[in-house]
Amino acid sequence: MSAPILNRCDIEFFLDEMFDVESLTNREKYQDHDRTTINGAIDTAQSITDNKAEILQNHGLLTVGETVESAVWWFIAMERCCQVQLLAQAAKTPKLTCLSALRMLPYITFETLVLKG
């Protein structure tokens, strides 16, 4: 893995000292947000740089890739994994979980997902 462009300390410095993000929470449009949501956004940004996909609770999926096509491929793969997970849980006998399905992804092609979906 390559070195990050900015580390966590630098990001927090820019947000706090240079951009005064805390003052945004005083505005009517951003009153629902606080330091917790700002830290959550930083955590998500950091996490997505280490992974191809994130499941955002109550918000859906977030995927990245080198190209738009690869990001879409990861999104479709994650969506299918989530469907498999929900079906397995509904059957009360989960034999294939999303995690085990993700381990199989290197052997699945985009055509497999589209044609056999």
CSV table of C-alpha atoms in Angstrom, one decimal:
chain,number,residue,atom,x,y,z
A,1,MET,CA,0.0,0.0,0.0
A,2,SER,CA,1.3,3.4,-0.9
A,3,ALA,CA,1.8,6.2,1.7
A,4,PRO,CA,-1.3,8.4,2.2
A,5,ILE,CA,-1.4,11.8,0.7
A,6,LEU,CA,-2.4,13.3,4.0
A,7,ASN,CA,-2.3,11.7,7.4
A,8,ARG,CA,-5.1,12.0,10.0
A,9,CYS,CA,-3.4,14.7,11.9
A,10,ASP,CA,-3.0,16.9,8.8
A,11,ILE,CA,-6.6,16.4,7.8
A,12,GLU,CA,-7.8,17.4,11.2
A,13,PHE,CA,-5.5,20.5,11.2
A,14,PHE,CA,-6.9,21.6,7.8
A,15,LEU,CA,-10.5,21.1,8.9
A,16,ASP,CA,-10.2,22.7,12.3
A,17,GLU,CA,-7.6,25.4,11.9
A,18,MET,CA,-7.7,26.4,8.2
A,19,PHE,CA,-11.4,25.8,7.3
A,20,ASP,CA,-13.0,26.2,10.7
A,21,VAL,CA,-15.4,23.3,10.1
A,22,GLU,CA,-16.9,23.6,13.6
A,23,SER,CA,-18.4,27.0,12.6
A,24,LEU,CA,-20.4,25.2,9.9
A,25,THR,CA,-22.4,23.4,12.6
A,26,ASN,CA,-23.7,26.8,13.8
A,27,ARG,CA,-25.4,27.4,10.4
A,28,GLU,CA,-29.0,26.3,10.1
A,29,LYS,CA,-28.3,23.9,7.2
A,30,TYR,CA,-25.7,21.9,9.1
A,31,GLN,CA,-27.1,22.0,12.7
A,32,ASP,CA,-27.7,18.2,12.6
A,33,HIS,CA,-24.0,17.6,12.3
A,34,ASP,CA,-21.3,17.8,14.9
A,35,ARG,CA,-17.7,16.6,15.5
A,36,THR,CA,-18.9,13.0,15.5
A,37,THR,CA,-20.3,13.2,12.0
A,38,ILE,CA,-17.1,15.0,10.8
A,39,ASN,CA,-15.0,12.3,12.3
A,40,GLY,CA,-17.3,9.6,10.8
A,41,ALA,CA,-16.7,11.2,7.3
A,42,ILE,CA,-12.9,11.1,7.9
A,43,ASP,CA,-13.1,7.5,9.1
A,44,THR,CA,-15.1,6.5,6.0
A,45,ALA,CA,-12.7,8.3,3.7
A,46,GLN,CA,-9.7,6.6,5.3
A,47,SER,CA,-11.4,3.2,5.3
A,48,ILE,CA,-12.4,3.4,1.6
A,49,THR,CA,-8.8,4.1,0.7
A,50,ASP,CA,-7.8,0.7,2.2
A,51,ASN,CA,-10.8,-1.3,0.9
A,52,LYS,CA,-12.7,-1.5,-2.4
A,53,ALA,CA,-16.2,-1.2,-0.7
A,54,GLU,CA,-17.9,0.0,2.4
A,55,ILE,CA,-21.3,-0.8,3.8
A,56,LEU,CA,-22.7,2.4,5.2
A,57,GLN,CA,-25.4,1.6,7.8
A,58,ASN,CA,-28.7,3.0,6.8
A,59,HIS,CA,-27.1,4.6,3.7
A,60,GLY,CA,-26.2,1.7,1.3
A,61,LEU,CA,-23.0,0.8,-0.4
A,62,LEU,CA,-20.0,2.8,-1.4
A,63,THR,CA,-17.4,1.4,-3.8
A,64,VAL,CA,-14.3,2.7,-5.5
A,65,GLY,CA,-12.1,1.5,-8.4
A,66,GLU,CA,-9.3,2.5,-10.7
A,67,THR,CA,-12.0,3.1,-13.4
A,68,VAL,CA,-15.7,3.7,-13.4
A,69,GLU,CA,-16.3,0.2,-14.7
A,70,SER,CA,-14.3,-1.4,-11.9
A,71,ALA,CA,-16.2,0.7,-9.3
A,72,VAL,CA,-19.5,-0.4,-10.9
A,73,TRP,CA,-18.3,-4.0,-10.9
A,74,TRP,CA,-17.5,-3.8,-7.2
A,75,PHE,CA,-20.9,-2.3,-6.5
A,76,ILE,CA,-22.7,-5.0,-8.3
A,77,ALA,CA,-20.6,-7.7,-6.6
A,78,MET,CA,-21.3,-6.2,-3.1
A,79,GLU,CA,-25.0,-5.8,-3.9
A,80,ARG,CA,-25.1,-9.5,-4.9
A,81,CYS,CA,-23.2,-10.5,-1.7
A,82,CYS,CA,-25.7,-8.5,0.4
A,83,GLN,CA,-28.6,-10.2,-1.3
A,84,VAL,CA,-27.0,-13.6,-0.7
A,85,GLN,CA,-26.5,-12.7,3.0
A,86,LEU,CA,-30.1,-11.6,3.5
A,87,LEU,CA,-31.4,-14.7,1.8
A,88,ALA,CA,-29.2,-17.0,3.9
A,89,GLN,CA,-30.3,-15.2,7.1
A,90,ALA,CA,-34.0,-15.5,6.0
A,91,ALA,CA,-33.5,-19.2,5.5
A,92,LYS,CA,-32.2,-19.5,9.1
A,93,THR,CA,-29.3,-21.7,7.8
A,94,PRO,CA,-26.6,-19.3,6.5
A,95,LYS,CA,-24.1,-21.5,4.8
A,96,LEU,CA,-22.7,-18.8,2.4
A,97,THR,CA,-22.1,-15.4,4.0
A,98,CYS,CA,-21.3,-12.2,2.3
A,99,LEU,CA,-17.7,-12.5,3.6
A,100,SER,CA,-17.3,-16.0,2.1
A,101,ALA,CA,-18.8,-14.8,-1.1
A,102,LEU,CA,-16.3,-11.9,-1.2
A,103,ARG,CA,-13.5,-14.4,-0.9
A,104,MET,CA,-14.7,-16.0,-4.1
A,105,LEU,CA,-14.8,-12.7,-6.0
A,106,PRO,CA,-11.3,-13.1,-7.6
A,107,TYR,CA,-12.8,-16.1,-9.5
A,108,ILE,CA,-16.0,-14.4,-10.6
A,109,THR,CA,-16.0,-12.2,-13.8
A,110,PHE,CA,-18.2,-9.3,-14.6
A,111,GLU,CA,-20.0,-11.5,-17.2
A,112,THR,CA,-20.7,-14.1,-14.5
A,113,LEU,CA,-22.4,-11.5,-12.3
A,114,VAL,CA,-24.5,-10.1,-15.2
A,115,LEU,CA,-25.4,-13.3,-17.0
A,116,LYS,CA,-26.0,-15.6,-14.0
A,117,GLY,CA,-27.5,-13.0,-11.7
